[in-house]
Amino acid sequence: MYPPSIARDRPDALAYVMASSGRSLTYDQLDRRSNQLAHRWRQEGIRSGDTVVIAMENNIEWPVVVAAGMRSGLYVTPVNWHLKSDELASLIAESKPAVVVTSSALAATVSAALDAATHRAHRLSVDEHTDGFHHLGAEVAGLPETPIEDELLGARVLFSGGTTGRPKVFRQALLGIHPQDAPQRHGGLVEKLAIDSSAVMLSPAPNYHAAPFTFQLITLAAGGTIVCMEKFDADAALDAVRKYDVTHSQWVPTMLVRLLQTCGKERFSAPSHRVAVTSGAPCSADIKAEIDQWWGPILHEYYGASEGYGHTYISPLEARSHPGSVGRPLGSTSVHITDPDGVELGPKEIGTVWFAPNATQSYTNASDASDVSDASARKQMGDIGYLDDDGFLYLVGRAGFMIISGGVNIYPDEIEATLIAHPDVLDAAVIGVPHPEFGEQVKAIVELRAPAGSDAVVEADLIDYCRSKLAHYKAPKIVEFTERLPRLPTGKLDKRTLRDTFTRVDTLSIDIGGQP
């Protein structure tokens, strides 16, 4: 992502548009403003190899901050803006940013997180009059709009819970080269999706997610236009596709379900829309078939690890002949299926899914990524699946007890600890139960210290309590009460018994709205 390479020939070409407000940036504006911010960071003593954390909602300043980091050799690190201060503090402590960029809406949370992590960083807000933060616009006013002298290519950083749920920072390698010489990202995928300077990519998800972040980078590198939604809404997304003549779009399966549920299905027509891609979680064959019937054969699927271990791809026509598959590996990536002892399995034999990693990728806390049979060649994410005779991968479940809801990984231990801290709770367990839209939803099974006067009232209270302590997507959607939770002799929760006993979803569920 190097704006000058586009701005020289097409200065007025649109780089970024906010779908609702219509606020936009041309490539010339993106070039000049990102240069100014890079100059400001150098004045502040921020050098190549330092980290910028971005903790803010989708907005028009997002690409400016990313471009400034990518052209000044920084580790560009977007974080989930739904996190509470304590949760964010652990990410701050792990990434040790030299600068944090946020908005007025999130400034208090970011300040509390920085204080809790006892970490000092240059604090910038994209909004004016934000207590404790310098205004980004005022900070860069009057600074040069030309490149800094020591431009270097930055690198993307993402957080993954891995298999433990503990924040794990994954850094792509800093290559020590000029941004203009950056290698193409995901070249095989770019070719299959035909992303070029004519592409108009609708990005409806939060920018901190791996897939939106990646697709925005590769579209901007190609000289295309990003149409970024401030917040996902099914009808608004369909309207944006037509309003902005969107050619490409990127979704998670939950979004596709909501699109299918809208009245827009009957009236939607968008001749420009030629490529859609789903990623973030496996998309069911039924959903893909419905989209295929509605939009035609334009839905591609891209599956893999946020950490970049490896990826698979399946085209719309391949999805018709291999329903339920997430495709075959891209590029030099290879996929392997093994039994619990690490023995390679043959076609249609179910086992653990492993990817051969890219040698340019690395973990800072690599001990958490060491659960591999050949640590130098293979890594896994806890998925269970099989390969067919044609080498297409099919996923059948998860090896552990992590919950995947709407494409987001949720770890039960953190929620259980929060519930147990409630004065009325004696013991608690959290599991994932089936949900027709999100795939899974969070369910808590709770032992109370005293019998409840009204389970419905207590359920609502516990859900609200969790929402006050955790990001809302982690809070239980259902609470069921029991006299005693099953525990093993070691004192650990017997999760298998829990799932067998409590995965039914016919209990009362509080309506708390959509998931972020």
XYZ file of C-alpha atoms in Angstrom, residues 89-399:
311
model
C -4.515 -3.433 28.452
C -3.188 -6.959 27.869
C -2.866 -6.223 24.148
C -1.095 -2.945 24.901
C 1.318 -4.730 27.225
C 2.016 -7.317 24.520
C 2.503 -4.919 21.582
C 4.199 -2.020 23.440
C 3.114 0.685 20.970
C 5.019 3.910 20.462
C 1.798 5.593 19.342
C -1.910 4.859 19.788
C -4.569 6.342 17.508
C -8.174 6.387 18.659
C -11.398 8.415 18.567
C -13.269 10.460 21.153
C -15.776 7.636 21.637
C -13.038 5.203 22.698
C -10.569 7.588 24.304
C -11.555 6.827 27.907
C -11.195 3.068 27.344
C -7.824 3.506 25.634
C -6.556 5.822 28.393
C -7.576 3.335 31.070
C -5.884 0.518 29.158
C -2.635 2.456 28.777
C -2.676 3.317 32.460
C -3.426 -0.281 33.464
C -0.552 -1.497 31.296
C 1.669 1.265 32.742
C 2.706 2.034 29.203
C 3.607 5.430 27.777
C 2.774 6.151 24.152
C 2.091 9.147 21.960
C -1.691 9.545 22.120
C -3.588 10.739 19.060
C -7.306 11.163 18.465
C -8.928 11.663 15.078
C -11.489 13.923 16.810
C -10.996 17.389 18.255
C -11.237 18.175 21.972
C -10.476 14.650 23.226
C -9.223 14.771 26.793
C -5.698 13.404 27.158
C -5.119 13.052 23.414
C -3.539 15.228 20.740
C -5.769 15.967 17.759
C -4.361 14.258 14.680
C -5.423 17.074 12.362
C -3.774 19.766 14.469
C -0.657 17.649 14.935
C 0.030 17.375 11.202
C -1.049 20.880 10.126
C 1.669 22.614 8.143
C 3.968 19.587 7.968
C 5.506 18.550 4.628
C 3.241 16.678 2.222
C 6.228 14.969 0.621
C 7.677 11.606 1.771
C 9.973 11.307 4.776
C 13.616 10.687 3.845
C 13.822 7.216 5.386
C 10.681 5.586 3.991
C 10.545 1.872 4.738
C 7.831 -0.705 4.249
C 5.841 -1.399 7.411
C 4.225 -4.672 8.408
C 0.816 -5.874 9.478
C 0.230 -7.100 13.021
C -2.794 -9.049 14.214
C -3.810 -10.581 17.503
C -4.910 -14.187 17.749
C -5.940 -16.174 20.775
C -4.310 -19.279 19.305
C -5.358 -22.379 21.240
C -5.245 -20.770 24.670
C -7.196 -17.524 24.421
C -4.215 -15.585 25.759
C -3.495 -12.583 23.529
C -0.876 -13.567 21.004
C 0.627 -10.949 18.751
C 1.543 -12.090 15.256
C 3.915 -9.856 13.314
C 4.671 -10.120 9.654
C 8.352 -9.599 8.986
C 9.738 -6.131 8.339
C 11.518 -6.580 5.027
C 13.737 -3.499 5.216
C 12.760 -2.350 1.732
C 11.200 0.773 0.262
C 7.368 0.667 0.174
C 7.438 1.011 -3.607
C 9.241 -2.333 -3.786
C 6.677 -4.184 -1.651
C 5.866 -7.691 -2.924
C 2.273 -8.294 -3.924
C 0.113 -9.520 -1.058
C -1.793 -12.760 -1.674
C -0.936 -12.702 -5.369
C -2.767 -15.925 -6.122
C -5.967 -14.669 -4.518
C -5.696 -11.262 -6.189
C -5.498 -12.994 -9.563
C -8.446 -15.295 -8.892
C -10.625 -12.408 -7.692
C -9.451 -10.060 -10.479
C -8.662 -7.198 -8.090
C -7.195 -4.348 -10.114
C -7.457 -0.571 -10.453
C -11.066 -0.859 -11.609
C -12.136 -2.688 -8.450
C -14.624 -1.032 -6.103
C -14.507 -3.155 -2.941
C -17.335 -3.019 -0.391
C -15.904 -3.597 3.092
C -18.829 -4.064 5.516
C -17.024 -5.513 8.551
C -14.963 -3.870 11.312
C -11.574 -2.907 9.888
C -9.646 -4.555 12.718
C -10.656 -8.035 11.526
C -8.006 -9.857 9.514
C -10.002 -10.265 6.294
C -11.218 -6.643 5.906
C -7.761 -5.366 6.780
C -6.173 -7.664 4.200
C -8.665 -6.990 1.404
C -8.411 -3.251 1.914
C -4.626 -3.390 1.662
C -4.594 -5.440 -1.533
C -7.322 -3.315 -3.163
C -5.509 -0.061 -2.364
C -2.232 -1.540 -3.566
C -3.962 -2.262 -6.880
C -5.297 1.300 -7.139
C -8.929 0.337 -6.551
C -11.522 1.996 -4.343
C -12.665 0.912 -0.878
C -16.283 1.561 0.081
C -16.215 1.156 3.862
C -19.391 0.755 5.878
C -19.427 2.541 9.227
C -21.469 -0.373 10.584
C -22.953 -3.403 8.887
C -26.630 -3.373 8.018
C -28.023 -5.746 5.401
C -30.263 -3.309 3.550
C -27.651 -0.547 3.738
C -25.053 -2.933 2.311
C -27.238 -3.747 -0.684
C -27.920 -0.048 -1.185
C -24.172 0.678 -1.084
C -23.473 -1.961 -3.734
C -25.822 -0.163 -6.117
C -25.016 3.418 -5.089
C -21.265 3.071 -5.527
C -21.278 0.572 -8.431
C -19.453 -1.942 -6.274
C -17.603 -4.604 -8.257
C -16.210 -6.656 -5.336
C -17.455 -7.369 -1.825
C -16.145 -9.244 1.215
C -18.426 -10.893 3.788
C -18.541 -13.294 6.706
C -21.226 -16.015 6.572
C -23.358 -14.283 9.219
C -23.659 -11.267 6.944
C -24.728 -13.459 4.055
C -27.477 -14.945 6.229
C -28.736 -11.476 7.045
C -28.620 -10.475 3.393
C -30.721 -13.506 2.519
C -33.245 -12.535 5.186
C -33.777 -9.011 3.841
C -36.587 -7.933 1.596
C -33.839 -6.657 -0.695
C -33.516 -10.141 -2.169
C -36.561 -9.518 -4.330
C -35.596 -6.037 -5.519
C -31.789 -6.197 -5.575
C -30.114 -5.687 -8.908
C -26.479 -4.664 -9.298
C -24.933 -5.364 -12.713
C -21.558 -4.030 -11.519
C -21.258 -6.620 -8.738
C -19.136 -9.376 -10.237
C -17.131 -10.826 -7.336
C -18.107 -11.602 -3.747
C -15.866 -13.392 -1.275
C -16.698 -14.978 2.057
C -14.110 -15.601 4.748
C -13.654 -15.494 8.517
C -15.573 -18.722 9.158
C -16.614 -21.672 6.987
C -19.730 -20.899 4.956
C -22.359 -23.638 4.832
C -23.205 -25.252 1.539
C -26.847 -24.203 1.900
C -25.998 -20.510 2.328
C -23.621 -20.590 -0.620
C -26.236 -22.303 -2.771
C -28.838 -19.643 -1.914
C -26.405 -16.836 -2.707
C -25.502 -18.594 -5.950
C -29.168 -18.782 -6.915
C -29.660 -15.090 -6.032
C -26.455 -13.474 -7.355
C -25.255 -16.097 -9.784
C -21.847 -17.809 -9.598
C -19.859 -14.946 -8.060
C -19.293 -16.110 -4.447
C -15.710 -17.200 -3.761
C -14.538 -18.587 -0.416
C -11.217 -17.980 1.302
C -10.329 -19.931 4.440
C -7.252 -19.922 6.643
C -5.477 -18.682 9.721
C -5.358 -14.999 10.612
C -1.744 -15.681 11.533
C -1.045 -16.555 7.921
C -0.076 -20.220 8.358
C -1.827 -21.001 5.093
C -5.030 -20.546 3.153
C -7.416 -22.389 0.889
C -9.647 -21.083 -1.880
C -12.708 -22.375 -3.714
C -14.309 -20.766 -6.746
C -18.077 -20.427 -7.279
C -18.144 -23.214 -9.863
C -15.970 -25.492 -7.716
C -18.396 -24.909 -4.839
C -21.160 -26.315 -7.009
C -19.232 -29.522 -7.689
C -17.719 -29.766 -4.171
C -20.502 -28.466 -1.865
C -19.347 -27.879 1.695
C -15.655 -27.626 0.835
C -13.465 -24.638 1.716
C -11.259 -25.403 -1.270
C -7.690 -26.293 -2.043
C -4.498 -24.594 -0.822
C -3.302 -21.406 -2.467
C 0.217 -20.880 -3.731
C 2.936 -22.884 -1.991
C 0.711 -23.697 0.981
C 0.037 -27.358 1.660
C -2.681 -28.916 3.803
C -2.232 -32.081 5.845
C -4.639 -34.196 7.910
C -3.256 -36.221 10.822
C -4.539 -38.485 13.545
C -3.913 -37.655 17.251
C -0.452 -39.242 16.993
C 0.545 -37.035 14.064
C 0.256 -39.822 11.482
C -0.759 -38.533 8.056
C -4.254 -39.617 6.992
C -5.553 -40.389 3.539
C -8.499 -38.944 1.587
C -11.841 -38.819 3.435
C -10.195 -39.718 6.759
C -11.076 -37.182 9.450
C -8.339 -35.659 11.579
C -6.572 -32.451 12.572
C -6.030 -29.881 9.816
C -2.447 -28.611 9.475
C -0.985 -25.900 7.243
C 2.591 -25.623 6.040
C 3.588 -22.099 7.194
C 5.213 -19.295 5.254
C 8.816 -18.908 6.423
C 8.491 -15.115 6.572
C 6.000 -15.210 9.442
C 6.762 -15.243 13.139
C 5.235 -15.162 16.614
C 6.556 -13.078 19.464
C 5.366 -15.656 22.000
C 6.156 -18.691 19.911
C 5.761 -21.159 22.760
C 2.009 -20.915 22.292
C 2.346 -22.011 18.673
C 4.451 -25.066 19.431
C 1.653 -27.668 19.410
C 2.725 -29.124 16.084
C 4.042 -32.508 15.078
C 6.768 -30.844 13.012
C 7.187 -27.331 14.407
C 9.381 -26.262 11.496
C 6.876 -27.252 8.826
C 3.298 -27.416 10.095
C 0.904 -25.432 12.244
C -2.746 -25.900 13.123
C -5.693 -23.920 14.456
C -7.661 -26.678 16.159
C -9.844 -27.457 13.155
C -10.970 -30.990 12.339
C -11.584 -32.001 8.749
C -10.665 -34.165 5.793
C -9.455 -33.977 2.206
C -11.345 -35.560 -0.670
C -9.758 -37.395 -3.586
C -9.321 -34.107 -5.460
C -7.507 -32.425 -2.571
C -10.456 -30.246 -1.505
C -10.632 -29.546 2.235
C -13.814 -30.074 4.255
C -14.153 -28.909 7.868
C -16.251 -30.881 10.338
C -15.638 -29.181 13.692
C -13.202 -27.917 16.308
C -10.698 -29.921 18.278
